[in-house]
Amino acid sequence: MKFFYWISQTKIWESVFRTKLPISTNLDRALVIFNSLSLHIHPIKVRERAIKFTYTFYLGMISFFLFLVLTITGILLMLYYQPAIPNAYENMKDLKYVVSNGNFLRNMHRWSAHLMVISVFLHMLRVFFKGAYRPPRQFNWIVGVVLLIITLLLSYTGYLLPYDQLSYWAVTVGANIARYVPLIGEELSFLLLGGNNIGEYTLVRFYVLHCVILPAFMVMLIAFHFWRIRKDGGLL
Amino acid sequence: MNDDKINENNSEENVPKICRRKFLNTMGNTATGIVLLGGLGVTLDFLKPNVILEIPKEFKVGPIDSIQPNSVIYEPEQKAFVVRDEQGSFYALSAVCTHLGCTTKWNASGIGGNPKAIISCPCHGSLFNKKGELIQGPAQRGLDKFRLRLEDNQLVVNTSEIVSDEEMILKT
Ligand code: HEM
Ligand code: FES
């Protein structure tokens, strides 16, 4: 305790955390939130009911946490994965049987992906049943819909990467569904696959979408989503 | 006093039809627009590969004397069934399911207790008879039929030419 107190009084601590410790007044409490990048997702003053578990079931934060897990495990998987034929499938097998703890990592990525789809969906249900989509929050609801779509697209693009039978046919079916889009369907499927059938180009395209483009959009939109929560007056 | 001058210029009566600011704004916006549109076009073009490695549309099967009546040859590369029926005529079917593109399988004695259901799709269970006609969905139509011709005692299948029921049979 004494040690912690000493640290909290050093110049370095003060330069990082602007709030003077120990906290004594309500103003200090507000400043802790106000001065912190991660905490200021909350407004300076929060209604007590809004931070109760049963109010949000923390579903948004659980989704965000799963996204962090997916990012970390995904980046680690990238170190052993090459988006090429036949390397992709072999790399995936190596991850399972050769790389230390590779199977654990892969399963973590996969389970988190499934859980993220579920938690994002449940989060949406909670917002719906609380009526939190109504003005002034209507635009954040739209942002949320896009976030759900990106989550699903990440699952779809990630599914091709192991390049096994399941991947191949799931993506064939998906690309053929895209073909039914009026007018631009054929073009869309050709662009997505980089050809008429799944091949080398498809694998690289899906890899870049999965590991760079979609996560980048995801990060930007999540940040915007959080910022809007505050600007719309905190949780309903 | 500068502010006033700007305001004066902006009031309806005093603004010339085209002033320097308007001219420069229009030029600037047009140039930016052209560059953005051009960039978009060039990028879309870039995303469409010019060379894709695909197998040739035509392939040969035979010699035909070595193909027994009432038999089928499956070409996995081309995803095609080449069939010789009881009468000795030939026809060729695409093995690509007309639902959402999985590859179908030939089951000589039918599947699911239906002796007519010779061709089945593993993805969502569509069934076709040996002529490729639809028995059960979710597919909405029968399998595509390819044009067949005879060349030096060999069959030539052209997977880019889809033909009708009547045209599909090659008598020998
Ligand atoms: C920045 C974030 C992410 C990165 C860098 C990343 C990276 C990767 C990599 C390299 C693979 C291939 C390895 C393998 O197949 O085991 C993969 C697979 C996969 N990813 Fe991601 N990923 C990210 C986020 C997500 C998200 C948000 C989802 C879904 C909500 C997702 C769903 C999947 C799925 C379903 C697979 C197939 C997993 C498997 O078959 O084991 N990923 N990811
Ligand atoms: S792709 Fe054949 S039944 Fe759906």
Short mmCIF file of C-alpha atoms and ligand atoms in Angstrom, two decimals:
data_model
loop_
_atom_site.label_atom_id
_atom_site.label_comp_id
_atom_site.label_asym_id
_atom_site.label_seq_id
_atom_site.Cartn_x
_atom_site.Cartn_y
_atom_site.Cartn_z
CA MET A 1 0.00 0.00 0.00
CA LYS A 2 2.77 2.34 1.01
CA PHE A 3 4.71 1.39 -2.10
CA PHE A 4 1.67 2.07 -4.30
CA TYR A 5 1.19 5.42 -2.63
CA TRP A 6 4.81 6.29 -3.31
CA ILE A 7 4.50 5.36 -6.97
CA SER A 8 1.34 7.40 -7.32
CA GLN A 9 3.22 10.48 -6.14
CA THR A 10 6.15 10.19 -8.56
CA LYS A 11 6.61 12.57 -11.47
CA ILE A 12 6.32 9.72 -13.97
CA TRP A 13 2.94 8.59 -12.65
CA GLU A 14 1.72 12.14 -12.64
CA SER A 15 2.76 12.64 -16.22
CA VAL A 16 0.84 9.56 -17.36
CA PHE A 17 -2.27 9.78 -15.17
CA ARG A 18 -3.42 13.35 -14.78
CA THR A 19 -5.66 12.67 -11.77
CA LYS A 20 -4.08 13.32 -8.38
CA LEU A 21 -4.33 10.34 -6.07
CA PRO A 22 -5.78 9.56 -3.59
CA ILE A 23 -9.27 10.30 -4.81
CA SER A 24 -11.37 12.11 -2.25
CA THR A 25 -14.00 14.33 -3.83
CA ASN A 26 -16.71 13.64 -6.42
CA LEU A 27 -14.80 15.90 -8.79
CA ASP A 28 -11.75 13.61 -8.47
CA ARG A 29 -13.94 10.61 -9.24
CA ALA A 30 -15.30 12.29 -12.34
CA LEU A 31 -11.78 13.29 -13.41
CA VAL A 32 -10.53 9.68 -13.30
CA ILE A 33 -13.09 8.79 -15.95
CA PHE A 34 -12.69 12.02 -17.86
CA ASN A 35 -8.92 11.81 -18.08
CA SER A 36 -8.61 8.19 -19.15
CA LEU A 37 -8.76 7.05 -22.76
CA SER A 38 -10.22 3.64 -21.91
CA LEU A 39 -12.63 4.72 -19.18
CA HIS A 40 -14.06 7.76 -20.85
CA ILE A 41 -16.35 5.52 -22.83
CA HIS A 42 -18.51 6.33 -19.79
CA PRO A 43 -19.90 9.81 -19.41
CA ILE A 44 -18.51 11.71 -16.41
CA LYS A 45 -21.63 10.86 -14.50
CA VAL A 46 -23.23 7.46 -14.94
CA ARG A 47 -26.68 6.45 -13.82
CA GLU A 48 -26.28 3.70 -11.29
CA ARG A 49 -28.65 1.35 -13.10
CA ALA A 50 -26.65 1.73 -16.34
CA ILE A 51 -23.64 -0.09 -14.89
CA LYS A 52 -25.68 -2.94 -13.37
CA PHE A 53 -24.93 -6.29 -14.95
CA THR A 54 -28.57 -7.04 -15.66
CA TYR A 55 -28.92 -3.75 -17.51
CA THR A 56 -26.66 -4.47 -20.51
CA PHE A 57 -25.42 -7.97 -19.57
CA TYR A 58 -22.12 -6.36 -20.67
CA LEU A 59 -22.81 -7.84 -24.10
CA GLY A 60 -21.19 -4.99 -26.04
CA MET A 61 -18.06 -5.17 -23.94
CA ILE A 62 -17.98 -8.97 -24.22
CA SER A 63 -18.12 -8.59 -28.01
CA PHE A 64 -15.28 -6.07 -27.86
CA PHE A 65 -13.23 -8.33 -25.61
CA LEU A 66 -13.73 -11.25 -28.02
CA PHE A 67 -12.60 -9.03 -30.87
CA LEU A 68 -9.39 -8.31 -28.92
CA VAL A 69 -8.86 -12.04 -28.34
CA LEU A 70 -9.44 -12.68 -32.06
CA THR A 71 -6.99 -9.98 -33.04
CA ILE A 72 -4.23 -11.31 -30.78
CA THR A 73 -4.73 -14.99 -31.64
CA GLY A 74 -5.22 -14.08 -35.32
CA ILE A 75 -1.94 -12.19 -35.52
CA LEU A 76 -0.18 -15.15 -33.89
CA LEU A 77 -1.79 -17.57 -36.39
CA MET A 78 -0.52 -15.37 -39.23
CA LEU A 79 3.05 -16.24 -38.22
CA TYR A 80 2.55 -19.88 -39.30
CA TYR A 81 0.07 -19.38 -42.12
CA GLN A 82 0.69 -18.75 -45.83
CA PRO A 83 -2.30 -17.98 -48.05
CA ALA A 84 -1.25 -20.25 -50.93
CA ILE A 85 -2.23 -23.62 -52.38
CA PRO A 86 -1.31 -26.17 -51.06
CA ASN A 87 0.51 -24.38 -48.21
CA ALA A 88 -2.64 -23.13 -46.51
CA TYR A 89 -4.04 -26.56 -45.75
CA GLU A 90 -0.64 -27.93 -44.71
CA ASN A 91 0.03 -24.93 -42.46
CA MET A 92 -3.32 -25.46 -40.78
CA LYS A 93 -2.46 -29.15 -40.19
CA ASP A 94 0.97 -28.11 -38.86
CA LEU A 95 -0.71 -25.68 -36.50
CA LYS A 96 -2.76 -28.58 -35.20
CA TYR A 97 -0.09 -31.23 -34.88
CA VAL A 98 3.39 -29.71 -35.08
CA VAL A 99 3.45 -26.20 -33.63
CA SER A 100 3.57 -26.07 -29.83
CA ASN A 101 0.18 -25.00 -28.50
CA GLY A 102 -0.87 -24.31 -32.08
CA ASN A 103 -4.06 -26.29 -31.76
CA PHE A 104 -4.96 -24.41 -28.60
CA LEU A 105 -4.40 -21.09 -30.36
CA ARG A 106 -6.41 -22.14 -33.37
CA ASN A 107 -9.27 -23.35 -31.21
CA MET A 108 -9.20 -20.11 -29.26
CA HIS A 109 -9.52 -18.20 -32.51
CA ARG A 110 -12.33 -20.40 -33.73
CA TRP A 111 -14.35 -20.49 -30.50
CA SER A 112 -13.99 -16.75 -30.02
CA ALA A 113 -15.22 -16.24 -33.57
CA HIS A 114 -18.35 -18.29 -32.90
CA LEU A 115 -18.92 -16.60 -29.53
CA MET A 116 -18.44 -13.17 -31.07
CA VAL A 117 -21.21 -13.76 -33.59
CA ILE A 118 -23.47 -14.88 -30.75
CA SER A 119 -22.59 -12.02 -28.39
CA VAL A 120 -22.94 -9.35 -31.09
CA PHE A 121 -26.35 -10.77 -31.95
CA LEU A 122 -27.46 -10.87 -28.30
CA HIS A 123 -26.17 -7.32 -27.80
CA MET A 124 -28.39 -6.25 -30.67
CA LEU A 125 -31.40 -8.01 -29.11
CA ARG A 126 -30.79 -6.26 -25.79
CA VAL A 127 -30.62 -2.87 -27.52
CA PHE A 128 -33.83 -3.69 -29.34
CA PHE A 129 -35.78 -4.77 -26.29
CA LYS A 130 -34.60 -1.77 -24.25
CA GLY A 131 -35.80 0.45 -27.10
CA ALA A 132 -32.32 1.99 -27.16
CA TYR A 133 -32.46 2.32 -30.95
CA ARG A 134 -34.84 5.30 -30.70
CA PRO A 135 -33.73 8.91 -31.26
CA PRO A 136 -31.18 10.26 -30.54
CA ARG A 137 -29.53 6.83 -30.86
CA GLN A 138 -30.90 5.85 -34.27
CA PHE A 139 -27.59 6.41 -36.07
CA ASN A 140 -25.65 4.30 -33.57
CA TRP A 141 -28.12 1.49 -34.28
CA ILE A 142 -27.14 1.73 -37.97
CA VAL A 143 -23.45 1.65 -37.02
CA GLY A 144 -24.25 -1.45 -34.97
CA VAL A 145 -25.88 -3.15 -37.95
CA VAL A 146 -22.74 -2.51 -40.02
CA LEU A 147 -20.62 -3.92 -37.17
CA LEU A 148 -22.75 -7.10 -37.21
CA ILE A 149 -22.31 -7.38 -40.98
CA ILE A 150 -18.53 -6.97 -40.68
CA THR A 151 -18.49 -9.66 -37.98
CA LEU A 152 -20.33 -12.04 -40.31
CA LEU A 153 -18.04 -11.15 -43.23
CA LEU A 154 -15.00 -11.86 -41.04
CA SER A 155 -16.44 -15.28 -40.26
CA TYR A 156 -17.14 -15.93 -43.93
CA THR A 157 -13.68 -14.88 -45.16
CA GLY A 158 -11.94 -16.67 -42.30
CA TYR A 159 -13.77 -19.86 -43.14
CA LEU A 160 -11.91 -20.26 -46.46
CA LEU A 161 -8.46 -19.93 -44.91
CA PRO A 162 -7.91 -23.55 -43.70
CA TYR A 163 -8.67 -24.51 -47.33
CA ASP A 164 -10.24 -27.88 -46.61
CA GLN A 165 -13.37 -29.41 -48.16
CA LEU A 166 -15.67 -27.54 -45.81
CA SER A 167 -14.02 -24.21 -46.68
CA TYR A 168 -14.06 -24.82 -50.39
CA TRP A 169 -17.73 -25.70 -50.72
CA ALA A 170 -18.99 -23.15 -48.21
CA VAL A 171 -17.28 -20.40 -50.20
CA THR A 172 -18.50 -21.87 -53.51
CA VAL A 173 -22.05 -21.72 -52.20
CA GLY A 174 -21.51 -18.18 -50.86
CA ALA A 175 -20.08 -16.90 -54.14
CA ASN A 176 -22.99 -18.44 -56.04
CA ILE A 177 -25.42 -16.67 -53.72
CA ALA A 178 -23.63 -13.41 -54.62
CA ARG A 179 -24.30 -14.28 -58.28
CA TYR A 180 -28.01 -13.80 -57.68
CA VAL A 181 -27.59 -10.10 -56.89
CA PRO A 182 -29.50 -8.29 -59.67
CA LEU A 183 -27.44 -6.77 -62.51
CA ILE A 184 -24.00 -6.84 -60.86
CA GLY A 185 -24.14 -10.41 -59.49
CA GLU A 186 -21.80 -12.03 -62.03
CA GLU A 187 -19.32 -9.16 -61.77
CA LEU A 188 -19.46 -9.24 -57.96
CA SER A 189 -18.72 -12.94 -57.76
CA PHE A 190 -15.86 -12.58 -60.29
CA LEU A 191 -14.30 -9.77 -58.24
CA LEU A 192 -14.73 -11.69 -54.98
CA LEU A 193 -13.16 -14.88 -56.33
CA GLY A 194 -10.67 -13.19 -58.63
CA GLY A 195 -11.86 -15.63 -61.30
CA ASN A 196 -14.74 -17.95 -62.15
CA ASN A 197 -13.76 -20.57 -59.61
CA ILE A 198 -12.06 -20.66 -56.25
CA GLY A 199 -8.29 -20.64 -56.70
CA GLU A 200 -5.02 -19.00 -55.65
CA TYR A 201 -6.41 -15.51 -56.20
CA THR A 202 -9.48 -16.24 -54.10
CA LEU A 203 -7.40 -17.43 -51.18
CA VAL A 204 -5.21 -14.31 -51.22
CA ARG A 205 -8.23 -12.03 -51.59
CA PHE A 206 -10.00 -13.61 -48.66
CA TYR A 207 -6.80 -13.51 -46.60
CA VAL A 208 -6.31 -9.79 -47.20
CA LEU A 209 -9.97 -9.09 -46.48
CA HIS A 210 -9.88 -11.23 -43.34
CA CYS A 211 -6.59 -10.01 -41.88
CA VAL A 212 -6.36 -6.39 -43.05
CA ILE A 213 -9.36 -4.72 -44.66
CA LEU A 214 -12.25 -5.97 -42.51
CA PRO A 215 -10.40 -5.70 -39.16
CA ALA A 216 -9.34 -2.14 -40.08
CA PHE A 217 -12.96 -1.15 -40.75
CA MET A 218 -13.97 -2.97 -37.59
CA VAL A 219 -11.51 -1.02 -35.42
CA MET A 220 -12.57 2.33 -36.87
CA LEU A 221 -16.27 1.59 -36.53
CA ILE A 222 -15.96 0.24 -32.98
CA ALA A 223 -14.18 3.45 -31.98
CA PHE A 224 -16.92 5.50 -33.62
CA HIS A 225 -19.65 3.35 -31.99
CA PHE A 226 -18.18 4.00 -28.54
CA TRP A 227 -17.76 7.71 -29.17
CA ARG A 228 -21.37 7.96 -30.26
CA ILE A 229 -22.58 6.25 -27.06
CA ARG A 230 -21.19 9.19 -25.10
CA LYS A 231 -22.37 11.84 -27.51
CA ASP A 232 -25.86 10.35 -27.47
CA GLY A 233 -25.94 10.81 -23.70
CA GLY A 234 -24.60 7.54 -22.36
CA LEU A 235 -26.50 4.29 -22.09
CA LEU A 236 -30.25 4.61 -22.16
CA MET B 1 -13.42 45.69 -42.03
CA ASN B 2 -12.37 42.80 -44.18
CA ASP B 3 -15.34 40.79 -42.90
CA ASP B 4 -17.75 43.37 -44.19
CA LYS B 5 -16.22 43.22 -47.60
CA ILE B 6 -16.71 39.47 -47.77
CA ASN B 7 -20.30 39.82 -46.67
CA GLU B 8 -20.87 42.46 -49.27
CA ASN B 9 -19.51 40.23 -51.97
CA ASN B 10 -21.71 37.41 -50.85
CA SER B 11 -24.96 39.37 -50.90
CA GLU B 12 -27.06 38.51 -53.91
CA GLU B 13 -26.91 41.74 -55.94
CA ASN B 14 -23.17 42.27 -55.77
CA VAL B 15 -22.02 38.83 -56.74
CA PRO B 16 -20.86 38.74 -60.33
CA LYS B 17 -22.10 35.72 -62.31
CA ILE B 18 -18.69 34.20 -61.91
CA CYS B 19 -16.15 35.54 -59.48
CA ARG B 20 -12.63 34.36 -58.85
CA ARG B 21 -13.57 32.35 -55.77
CA LYS B 22 -16.38 30.56 -57.53
CA PHE B 23 -14.17 29.86 -60.53
CA LEU B 24 -11.35 28.42 -58.42
CA ASN B 25 -13.79 26.36 -56.33
CA THR B 26 -15.40 24.89 -59.41
CA MET B 27 -12.05 24.11 -61.00
CA GLY B 28 -10.72 22.56 -57.81
CA ASN B 29 -13.80 20.43 -57.18
CA THR B 30 -14.00 19.27 -60.78
CA ALA B 31 -10.34 18.29 -60.82
CA THR B 32 -10.70 16.41 -57.53
CA GLY B 33 -13.82 14.70 -58.84
CA ILE B 34 -12.12 13.57 -62.04
CA VAL B 35 -9.12 12.22 -60.15
CA LEU B 36 -11.35 10.34 -57.67
CA LEU B 37 -13.54 8.84 -60.40
CA GLY B 38 -10.47 7.91 -62.43
CA GLY B 39 -8.87 6.35 -59.37
CA LEU B 40 -12.00 4.32 -58.71
CA GLY B 41 -12.12 3.11 -62.32
CA VAL B 42 -8.45 2.18 -62.39
CA THR B 43 -8.80 0.33 -59.07
CA LEU B 44 -11.82 -1.66 -60.26
CA ASP B 45 -9.88 -2.59 -63.38
CA PHE B 46 -6.93 -3.63 -61.26
CA LEU B 47 -9.15 -5.93 -59.18
CA LYS B 48 -10.21 -7.90 -62.28
CA PRO B 49 -7.43 -10.34 -63.16
CA ASN B 50 -6.59 -10.43 -66.88
CA VAL B 51 -5.01 -13.86 -66.87
CA ILE B 52 -6.66 -16.68 -64.98
CA LEU B 53 -5.43 -20.23 -65.20
CA GLU B 54 -8.42 -22.33 -66.12
CA ILE B 55 -8.63 -25.73 -67.76
CA PRO B 56 -9.54 -25.77 -71.49
CA LYS B 57 -13.25 -25.80 -72.38
CA GLU B 58 -12.87 -28.81 -74.68
CA PHE B 59 -11.75 -32.27 -73.68
CA LYS B 60 -11.66 -35.71 -75.31
CA VAL B 61 -12.93 -39.09 -74.16
CA GLY B 62 -12.43 -42.39 -75.92
CA PRO B 63 -11.84 -44.26 -78.11
CA ILE B 64 -15.59 -44.90 -78.11
CA ASP B 65 -15.33 -48.64 -78.80
CA SER B 66 -13.81 -49.10 -75.37
CA ILE B 67 -16.82 -47.48 -73.64
CA GLN B 68 -19.46 -50.04 -72.63
CA PRO B 69 -23.15 -49.27 -73.12
CA ASN B 70 -24.89 -48.36 -69.87
CA SER B 71 -21.77 -46.87 -68.29
CA VAL B 72 -20.55 -43.49 -67.11
CA ILE B 73 -17.17 -41.76 -67.11
CA TYR B 74 -16.66 -38.99 -64.59
CA GLU B 75 -14.13 -36.28 -65.46
CA PRO B 76 -13.19 -34.67 -62.12
CA GLU B 77 -11.14 -31.83 -63.66
CA GLN B 78 -13.94 -30.73 -65.96
CA LYS B 79 -16.72 -31.73 -63.54
CA ALA B 80 -18.61 -33.64 -66.23
CA PHE B 81 -20.38 -36.99 -66.57
CA VAL B 82 -19.99 -38.62 -70.00
CA VAL B 83 -22.68 -41.30 -70.31
CA ARG B 84 -23.29 -44.11 -72.79
CA ASP B 85 -26.87 -45.34 -72.49
CA GLU B 86 -28.33 -48.83 -73.15
CA GLN B 87 -28.91 -48.03 -76.85
CA GLY B 88 -25.27 -47.04 -77.28
CA SER B 89 -25.86 -43.28 -77.67
CA PHE B 90 -23.74 -40.77 -75.82
CA TYR B 91 -24.50 -37.63 -73.83
CA ALA B 92 -22.56 -35.39 -71.45
CA LEU B 93 -23.84 -33.70 -68.28
CA SER B 94 -22.34 -31.01 -66.11
CA ALA B 95 -21.71 -32.34 -62.59
CA VAL B 96 -22.12 -28.85 -61.14
CA CYS B 97 -25.31 -28.62 -59.09
CA THR B 98 -27.72 -25.99 -60.43
CA HIS B 99 -28.59 -24.94 -56.88
CA LEU B 100 -25.43 -23.31 -55.55
CA GLY B 101 -22.60 -24.98 -57.41
CA CYS B 102 -21.41 -28.00 -55.43
CA THR B 103 -20.19 -31.04 -57.35
CA THR B 104 -22.76 -33.84 -57.61
CA LYS B 105 -22.07 -37.57 -57.34
CA TRP B 106 -23.13 -40.46 -59.59
CA ASN B 107 -24.73 -43.35 -57.66
CA ALA B 108 -25.29 -46.23 -60.09
CA SER B 109 -28.09 -47.84 -58.07
CA GLY B 110 -29.81 -44.67 -56.94
CA ILE B 111 -29.86 -43.12 -53.50
CA GLY B 112 -32.27 -42.99 -50.56
CA GLY B 113 -34.31 -45.97 -51.80
CA ASN B 114 -35.09 -44.20 -55.09
CA PRO B 115 -33.52 -46.19 -57.96
CA LYS B 116 -34.15 -43.24 -60.34
CA ALA B 117 -32.16 -40.79 -58.19
CA ILE B 118 -28.83 -41.54 -59.83
CA ILE B 119 -27.19 -38.11 -59.34
CA SER B 120 -27.16 -36.51 -55.89
CA CYS B 121 -25.70 -33.33 -54.41
CA PRO B 122 -23.96 -33.56 -51.01
CA CYS B 123 -24.50 -29.90 -50.09
CA HIS B 124 -28.29 -29.56 -49.74
CA GLY B 125 -29.58 -32.83 -51.10
CA SER B 126 -30.79 -32.07 -54.63
CA LEU B 127 -31.52 -35.22 -56.69
CA PHE B 128 -31.42 -35.74 -60.46
CA ASN B 129 -32.12 -38.73 -62.70
CA LYS B 130 -29.49 -40.14 -65.04
CA LYS B 131 -30.55 -37.70 -67.80
CA GLY B 132 -29.85 -34.85 -65.38
CA GLU B 133 -33.53 -33.99 -64.93
CA LEU B 134 -34.56 -32.61 -61.57
CA ILE B 135 -36.19 -35.05 -59.13
CA GLN B 136 -35.96 -33.10 -55.91
CA GLY B 137 -34.86 -29.57 -54.94
CA PRO B 138 -33.66 -27.21 -53.58
CA ALA B 139 -32.25 -26.95 -57.14
CA GLN B 140 -34.80 -25.38 -59.48
CA ARG B 141 -33.79 -26.99 -62.78
CA GLY B 142 -31.95 -29.97 -64.23
CA LEU B 143 -28.21 -30.21 -64.79
CA ASP B 144 -26.63 -28.47 -67.80
CA LYS B 145 -26.02 -30.61 -70.90
CA PHE B 146 -22.85 -30.17 -72.96
CA ARG B 147 -22.47 -30.45 -76.72
CA LEU B 148 -20.79 -33.67 -77.91
CA ARG B 149 -19.24 -34.45 -81.26
CA LEU B 150 -17.28 -37.33 -82.73
CA GLU B 151 -13.72 -36.85 -83.94
CA ASP B 152 -11.44 -39.73 -85.04
CA ASN B 153 -13.33 -42.28 -82.99
CA GLN B 154 -13.10 -40.02 -79.93
CA LEU B 155 -15.76 -37.98 -78.18
CA VAL B 156 -15.14 -34.25 -77.90
CA VAL B 157 -17.01 -32.50 -75.11
CA ASN B 158 -17.35 -28.74 -75.15
CA THR B 159 -18.23 -27.42 -71.69
CA SER B 160 -18.89 -23.89 -72.99
CA GLU B 161 -21.78 -25.05 -75.20
CA ILE B 162 -24.93 -25.79 -73.22
CA VAL B 163 -27.51 -27.59 -75.37
CA SER B 164 -31.18 -28.62 -75.14
CA ASP B 165 -32.57 -32.10 -74.35
CA GLU B 166 -32.93 -33.02 -78.04
CA GLU B 167 -29.47 -31.83 -79.02
CA MET B 168 -27.69 -33.52 -76.18
CA ILE B 169 -27.85 -37.09 -77.53
CA LEU B 170 -25.10 -38.25 -79.90
CA LYS B 171 -26.22 -41.39 -81.76
CA THR B 172 -23.64 -43.83 -83.08
C1 HEM C 1 -7.80 -8.72 -36.49
C2 HEM C 1 -8.51 -9.77 -36.37
C3 HEM C 1 -8.25 -11.12 -37.00
C4 HEM C 1 -7.10 -11.70 -37.56
C5 HEM C 1 -5.72 -11.07 -37.70
C6 HEM C 1 -7.47 -13.02 -37.98
C7 HEM C 1 -6.60 -13.96 -38.61
C8 HEM C 1 -6.94 -15.25 -38.99
C9 HEM C 1 -6.06 -16.22 -39.60
C10 HEM C 1 -4.59 -16.00 -39.97
C11 HEM C 1 -6.77 -17.36 -39.80
C12 HEM C 1 -6.27 -18.67 -40.46
C13 HEM C 1 -5.76 -19.67 -39.47
C14 HEM C 1 -6.69 -20.84 -39.29
O1 HEM C 1 -7.44 -21.16 -40.21
O2 HEM C 1 -6.64 -21.45 -38.24
C15 HEM C 1 -8.12 -17.12 -39.32
C16 HEM C 1 -9.17 -18.02 -39.33
C17 HEM C 1 -10.50 -17.75 -38.98
N1 HEM C 1 -11.01 -16.55 -38.51
FE1 HEM C 1 -9.90 -14.91 -38.09
N2 HEM C 1 -8.79 -13.22 -37.68
C18 HEM C 1 -9.32 -12.07 -37.10
C19 HEM C 1 -10.61 -11.82 -36.65
C20 HEM C 1 -11.69 -12.68 -36.81
C21 HEM C 1 -13.06 -12.38 -36.45
C22 HEM C 1 -13.56 -11.08 -35.80
C23 HEM C 1 -13.81 -13.50 -36.78
C24 HEM C 1 -15.30 -13.76 -36.63
C25 HEM C 1 -16.14 -13.15 -35.87
C26 HEM C 1 -12.90 -14.48 -37.34
C27 HEM C 1 -13.26 -15.73 -37.81
C28 HEM C 1 -12.38 -16.71 -38.29
C29 HEM C 1 -12.77 -18.06 -38.61
C30 HEM C 1 -14.18 -18.67 -38.51
C31 HEM C 1 -11.58 -18.70 -39.05
C32 HEM C 1 -11.42 -20.17 -39.45
C33 HEM C 1 -10.78 -20.79 -38.22
C34 HEM C 1 -10.44 -22.23 -38.34
O3 HEM C 1 -10.84 -22.87 -39.31
O4 HEM C 1 -9.76 -22.70 -37.43
N3 HEM C 1 -11.62 -13.94 -37.35
N4 HEM C 1 -8.19 -15.81 -38.83
S1 FES C 2 -25.53 -26.90 -54.08
FE1 FES C 2 -26.41 -28.78 -54.65
S2 FES C 2 -28.15 -28.85 -53.39
FE2 FES C 2 -27.32 -26.89 -52.89
#
